[in-house]
Structures are given as C-alpha cells and as structure tokens.
XYZ file of N, CA and C in Angstrom:
402
model
N -17.914 -17.109 -17.981
C -18.015 -16.236 -16.827
C -17.641 -14.817 -17.240
N -18.439 -13.859 -16.834
C -18.165 -12.457 -17.140
C -17.618 -11.780 -15.887
N -16.543 -11.019 -16.071
C -15.909 -10.331 -14.950
C -16.290 -8.855 -14.933
N -16.387 -8.302 -13.737
C -16.682 -6.882 -13.562
C -15.427 -6.059 -13.811
N -15.594 -4.897 -14.396
C -14.472 -3.974 -14.576
C -14.312 -3.043 -13.378
N -15.252 -3.117 -12.430
C -15.217 -2.263 -11.244
C -13.925 -2.483 -10.463
N -13.327 -1.384 -10.012
C -12.132 -1.477 -9.194
C -11.982 -0.262 -8.300
N -11.202 -0.447 -7.236
C -10.878 0.649 -6.313
C -9.370 0.779 -6.239
N -8.888 2.013 -6.300
C -7.456 2.290 -6.291
C -7.180 3.320 -5.197
N -6.547 2.887 -4.133
C -6.221 3.773 -3.015
C -4.748 4.154 -3.113
N -4.482 5.451 -3.140
C -3.113 5.978 -3.173
C -2.908 6.841 -1.936
N -1.755 6.672 -1.297
C -1.519 7.364 -0.037
C -0.061 7.803 0.055
N 0.148 9.027 0.509
C 1.471 9.538 0.836
C 1.578 9.595 2.348
N 2.654 9.029 2.883
C 2.881 9.065 4.326
C 4.157 9.848 4.605
N 4.111 10.642 5.649
C 5.248 11.466 6.061
C 5.523 11.231 7.536
N 6.786 11.385 7.922
C 7.151 11.243 9.322
C 7.248 9.790 9.766
N 7.711 8.933 8.857
C 7.889 7.517 9.176
C 9.344 7.290 9.574
N 9.545 6.423 10.553
C 10.876 6.105 11.067
C 11.786 5.597 9.940
N 13.007 6.114 9.881
C 13.985 5.791 8.841
C 14.161 4.287 8.679
N 14.382 3.580 9.795
C 14.682 2.144 9.737
C 13.550 1.324 9.113
N 12.315 1.731 9.332
C 11.182 1.004 8.736
C 11.160 1.160 7.218
N 11.505 2.352 6.753
C 11.461 2.634 5.321
C 12.697 2.155 4.570
N 13.742 1.803 5.312
C 14.999 1.425 4.680
C 15.283 -0.068 4.811
N 14.247 -0.876 4.882
C 14.397 -2.314 5.063
C 13.462 -3.040 4.096
N 13.958 -3.327 2.900
C 13.126 -3.925 1.850
C 12.559 -5.277 2.278
N 13.313 -6.070 3.017
C 12.817 -7.385 3.441
C 11.677 -7.246 4.444
N 11.816 -6.318 5.383
C 10.729 -6.049 6.335
C 9.483 -5.579 5.590
N 9.670 -4.631 4.674
C 8.539 -4.101 3.904
C 7.885 -5.203 3.078
N 8.691 -6.070 2.493
C 8.162 -7.186 1.706
C 7.240 -8.062 2.560
N 7.692 -8.422 3.753
C 6.861 -9.247 4.648
C 5.562 -8.530 5.007
N 5.658 -7.247 5.324
C 4.479 -6.483 5.725
C 3.508 -6.301 4.569
N 4.029 -6.127 3.374
C 3.178 -5.957 2.192
C 2.393 -7.243 1.906
N 3.056 -8.382 2.032
C 2.357 -9.657 1.823
C 1.286 -9.839 2.885
N 1.609 -9.515 4.139
C 0.606 -9.610 5.208
C -0.569 -8.672 4.943
N -0.281 -7.471 4.451
C -1.348 -6.513 4.128
C -2.247 -7.057 3.022
N -1.640 -7.649 2.006
C -2.417 -8.231 0.906
C -3.305 -9.361 1.419
N -2.743 -10.207 2.264
C -3.518 -11.311 2.819
C -4.627 -10.800 3.737
N -4.362 -9.716 4.477
C -5.363 -9.149 5.388
C -6.609 -8.682 4.640
N -6.428 -8.207 3.404
C -7.583 -7.728 2.641
C -8.205 -8.825 1.780
N -7.661 -10.033 1.868
C -8.235 -11.150 1.135
C -7.741 -11.304 -0.290
N -6.669 -10.605 -0.641
C -6.126 -10.683 -1.993
C -5.292 -11.961 -2.170
N -5.118 -12.348 -3.417
C -4.311 -13.512 -3.769
C -2.966 -13.036 -4.297
N -1.888 -13.342 -3.562
C -0.535 -12.919 -3.946
C -0.007 -13.863 -5.028
N 0.388 -13.280 -6.162
C 0.961 -14.056 -7.265
C 2.479 -13.985 -7.285
N 3.038 -12.868 -6.797
C 4.484 -12.690 -6.799
C 4.873 -11.422 -6.081
N 6.150 -11.332 -5.705
C 6.661 -10.167 -4.987
C 8.038 -9.814 -5.549
N 8.240 -8.535 -5.801
C 9.549 -8.014 -6.173
C 9.929 -6.949 -5.164
N 11.172 -7.008 -4.687
C 11.654 -6.012 -3.726
C 13.047 -5.564 -4.138
N 13.303 -4.276 -3.982
C 14.615 -3.716 -4.317
C 15.052 -2.786 -3.197
N 16.216 -3.064 -2.619
C 16.837 -2.188 -1.620
C 17.809 -1.289 -2.370
N 17.654 0.017 -2.259
C 18.527 0.954 -2.943
C 19.663 1.390 -2.035
N 20.740 1.884 -2.651
C 21.893 2.385 -1.915
C 22.082 3.850 -2.284
N 22.228 4.764 -1.353
C 22.504 4.494 0.056
C 21.270 4.193 0.909
N 20.072 4.516 0.411
C 18.858 4.194 1.165
C 17.663 4.187 0.241
N 16.560 3.630 0.754
C 15.312 3.581 0.000
C 14.984 2.171 -0.452
N 13.712 1.953 -0.690
C 13.258 0.631 -1.118
C 12.002 0.770 -1.966
N 11.810 -0.215 -2.827
C 10.582 -0.363 -3.597
C 10.148 -1.810 -3.472
N 8.858 -1.998 -3.197
C 8.298 -3.345 -3.141
C 7.015 -3.337 -3.961
N 6.892 -4.329 -4.821
C 5.694 -4.496 -5.640
C 5.145 -5.897 -5.404
N 3.887 -5.956 -4.994
C 3.208 -7.230 -4.796
C 2.187 -7.374 -5.915
N 2.396 -8.379 -6.753
C 1.474 -8.664 -7.838
C 0.336 -9.503 -7.271
N -0.879 -9.015 -7.446
C -2.062 -9.699 -6.939
C -2.879 -10.245 -8.098
N -3.585 -11.303 -7.859
C -4.529 -11.790 -8.855
C -5.528 -10.681 -9.174
N -5.842 -9.869 -8.167
C -6.811 -8.777 -8.298
C -6.184 -7.487 -8.815
N -4.858 -7.339 -8.830
C -4.099 -6.239 -9.404
C -2.758 -6.077 -8.711
N -2.570 -5.025 -7.852
C -1.245 -4.817 -7.256
C -1.299 -4.014 -5.953
N -0.180 -4.085 -5.218
C 0.078 -3.304 -4.008
C 1.537 -2.877 -4.105
N 1.815 -1.590 -3.895
C 3.203 -1.132 -4.031
C 3.565 -0.092 -2.984
N 4.890 -0.002 -2.732
C 5.436 1.035 -1.860
C 6.772 1.489 -2.431
N 7.025 2.787 -2.359
C 8.286 3.400 -2.760
C 8.692 4.305 -1.603
N 9.905 4.101 -1.068
C 10.289 4.832 0.140
C 11.473 5.765 -0.072
N 11.457 6.830 0.717
C 12.528 7.814 0.787
C 12.824 8.014 2.271
N 13.589 7.094 2.874
C 13.801 7.125 4.329
C 14.407 8.436 4.828
N 15.284 9.030 4.031
C 15.931 10.285 4.440
C 14.932 11.420 4.563
N 13.759 11.272 3.976
C 12.705 12.277 4.059
C 11.549 11.811 4.945
N 11.610 10.570 5.428
C 10.513 10.015 6.229
C 9.255 9.794 5.404
N 9.429 9.603 4.084
C 8.311 9.551 3.142
C 8.158 8.174 2.508
N 6.909 7.747 2.357
C 6.600 6.549 1.584
C 5.340 6.809 0.769
N 5.367 6.384 -0.493
C 4.207 6.433 -1.380
C 3.694 5.006 -1.534
N 2.426 4.798 -1.180
C 1.815 3.475 -1.268
C 0.602 3.538 -2.169
N 0.327 2.433 -2.835
C -0.941 2.335 -3.543
C -1.370 0.886 -3.645
N -2.669 0.719 -3.700
C -3.256 -0.614 -3.863
C -4.463 -0.488 -4.780
N -4.451 -1.273 -5.847
C -5.557 -1.305 -6.797
C -6.079 -2.731 -6.854
N -7.381 -2.882 -6.672
C -7.989 -4.200 -6.776
C -9.228 -4.121 -7.654
N -9.397 -5.134 -8.461
C -10.563 -5.252 -9.323
C -11.624 -6.102 -8.636
N -12.875 -5.802 -8.911
C -13.972 -6.583 -8.367
C -14.447 -6.073 -7.023
N -15.434 -6.759 -6.488
C -16.103 -6.340 -5.243
C -15.536 -6.996 -3.990
N -14.840 -8.127 -4.138
C -14.543 -8.959 -2.969
C -13.320 -8.533 -2.172
N -12.357 -7.863 -2.787
C -11.129 -7.459 -2.096
C -11.124 -5.946 -1.936
N -11.012 -5.470 -0.692
C -11.030 -4.031 -0.405
C -9.601 -3.527 -0.208
N -9.082 -2.722 -1.142
C -7.709 -2.251 -1.025
C -7.482 -1.362 0.199
N -8.536 -0.753 0.728
C -8.383 0.109 1.895
C -7.875 -0.683 3.099
N -8.245 -1.941 3.193
C -7.787 -2.779 4.308
C -6.276 -2.964 4.247
N -5.742 -3.199 3.064
C -4.292 -3.341 2.910
C -3.584 -2.037 3.270
N -4.122 -0.914 2.819
C -3.523 0.393 3.120
C -3.586 0.667 4.622
N -4.725 0.395 5.256
C -4.856 0.595 6.702
C -3.850 -0.262 7.464
N -3.647 -1.491 7.009
C -2.675 -2.380 7.643
C -1.281 -1.749 7.586
N -0.888 -1.255 6.418
C 0.446 -0.682 6.264
C 0.617 0.618 7.041
N -0.416 1.428 7.116
C -0.356 2.649 7.932
C -0.153 2.267 9.401
N -0.800 1.211 9.820
C -0.660 0.744 11.205
C 0.763 0.282 11.493
N 1.424 -0.294 10.508
C 2.802 -0.760 10.667
C 3.776 0.414 10.631
N 3.580 1.330 9.701
C 4.532 2.428 9.500
C 4.367 3.568 10.496
N 3.172 3.747 11.032
C 2.891 4.787 12.023
C 3.370 6.184 11.586
N 2.916 6.665 10.436
C 3.341 7.990 9.973
C 2.743 9.108 10.826
N 3.419 10.243 10.809
C 2.898 11.432 11.486
C 1.780 12.077 10.665
N 1.909 12.027 9.327
C 0.906 12.614 8.440
C 0.578 11.640 7.316
N -0.686 11.670 6.907
C -1.176 10.804 5.844
C -2.050 11.630 4.904
N -1.817 11.478 3.606
C -2.649 12.109 2.585
C -3.119 10.996 1.649
N -4.425 10.831 1.514
C -4.952 9.693 0.763
C -6.054 10.105 -0.206
N -6.142 9.370 -1.304
C -7.226 9.495 -2.274
C -7.616 8.096 -2.726
N -8.885 7.966 -3.076
C -9.376 6.700 -3.616
C -10.056 6.981 -4.941
N -9.678 6.217 -5.948
C -10.320 6.284 -7.254
C -11.257 5.099 -7.395
N -12.456 5.375 -7.860
C -13.381 4.320 -8.248
C -13.224 4.202 -9.757
N -12.825 3.014 -10.217
C -12.472 2.827 -11.617
C -13.352 1.765 -12.272
N -13.383 1.768 -13.580
C -14.008 0.714 -14.343
C -15.508 0.833 -14.522
N -16.069 1.995 -14.164
C -17.514 2.197 -14.324
C -17.836 3.324 -15.291
N -16.823 3.840 -15.942
C -16.973 5.013 -16.795
C -15.970 6.054 -16.319
N -16.420 7.287 -16.151
C -15.514 8.316 -15.647
C -15.092 7.976 -14.220
N -13.791 8.101 -13.942
C -13.293 7.780 -12.601
C -13.850 8.755 -11.572
N -14.185 8.236 -10.417
C -14.634 9.048 -9.297
C -13.509 9.117 -8.277
N -13.331 10.283 -7.652
C -12.297 10.477 -6.645
C -12.963 10.686 -5.293
N -12.458 9.993 -4.279
C -13.005 10.110 -2.925
C -11.869 10.289 -1.936
N -12.197 10.810 -0.760
C -11.247 10.930 0.348
C -11.533 9.790 1.319
N -10.701 8.733 1.301
C -10.972 7.596 2.171
C -10.630 7.901 3.621
N -11.279 7.197 4.523
C -10.945 7.285 5.939
C -9.885 6.234 6.214
N -8.711 6.677 6.659
C -7.602 5.761 6.964
C -7.713 5.378 8.430
N -7.715 4.067 8.697
C -7.865 3.545 10.058
C -6.605 2.799 10.470
N -6.287 2.840 11.745
C -5.151 2.089 12.285
C -5.661 0.732 12.747
N -4.967 -0.330 12.315
C -5.360 -1.701 12.654
C -4.339 -2.315 13.622
N -4.708 -3.423 14.245
C -3.775 -4.198 15.057
C -2.891 -4.997 14.104
N -1.572 -4.927 14.297
C -0.637 -5.654 13.436
C 0.447 -6.293 14.281
N 1.186 -7.208 13.663
C 2.363 -7.768 14.311
C 3.481 -6.735 14.222
N 4.284 -6.643 15.259
C 5.389 -5.675 15.267
C 6.627 -6.275 14.610
N 7.570 -5.412 14.227
C 8.834 -5.823 13.593
C 9.655 -6.658 14.530
C-alpha cells in the first residue's frame, strides 16, 4: 500500500479567552480528544501538563499526526495547531471545535498545505460549532 504525503496543518492564535478555560489541563485534555474525534482522527495517546502558577500544554498524538494547545491564561492567549496527513481527516474541524469551546474574542489562523512540494499558505475560514459545555 502506498501512502500519500499530502497533509494540512492549521495553526491558530486565540486571544481573549477566559482564564479558567485556559488554566485547566484536564478540561483541555477532554476537549482536545473530543476535537480529534470530531474530525475523524484516531487518537493514539495524550500528554497534558498543568504549569504553576498557570498555563497548560496538551498534546494529542494522532495516527494521522497531532493536535496541540499551549496556553497563557494570564494573557487570555492560546496557540493551537493540528496537522493531519492524507485526505480523510480535516484538521480544520478539530480547530473549529476548539474555537467553539474556547470562545476567543480574536482569532488569527493560517493553513499550510504540505507534502506536495513547496508548501502553500492559506487563510482558513474558522467556524463555530455546537459543542458540549464544561
């Protein structure tokens, strides 16, 4: 079987997110797994770290690649990214899910098209989805 090198990598900076949402590694871990499942990805493992006095990092290892978040609650900031290989899993769905959960005031996003030669950069449309609340 031959695999495609095609992949999409969505990176997003969110600002104006509620402190408590960004300072809860266990909550973020649950939401990240739900986001991965929402886009059809296969979760292989999850690592979460709660920092002191605040902040969290969560990394979800996917069969298709990864989903991550790094938070700075004191600044209302979170950096998220999702990279998936192949055609079947759309990382934008995972990012949209997390934006819907975090409800930021501002969002800055870029999408890289990878694995086809020179990387292409696009401005993705970020959509708010229906999600379960905390």
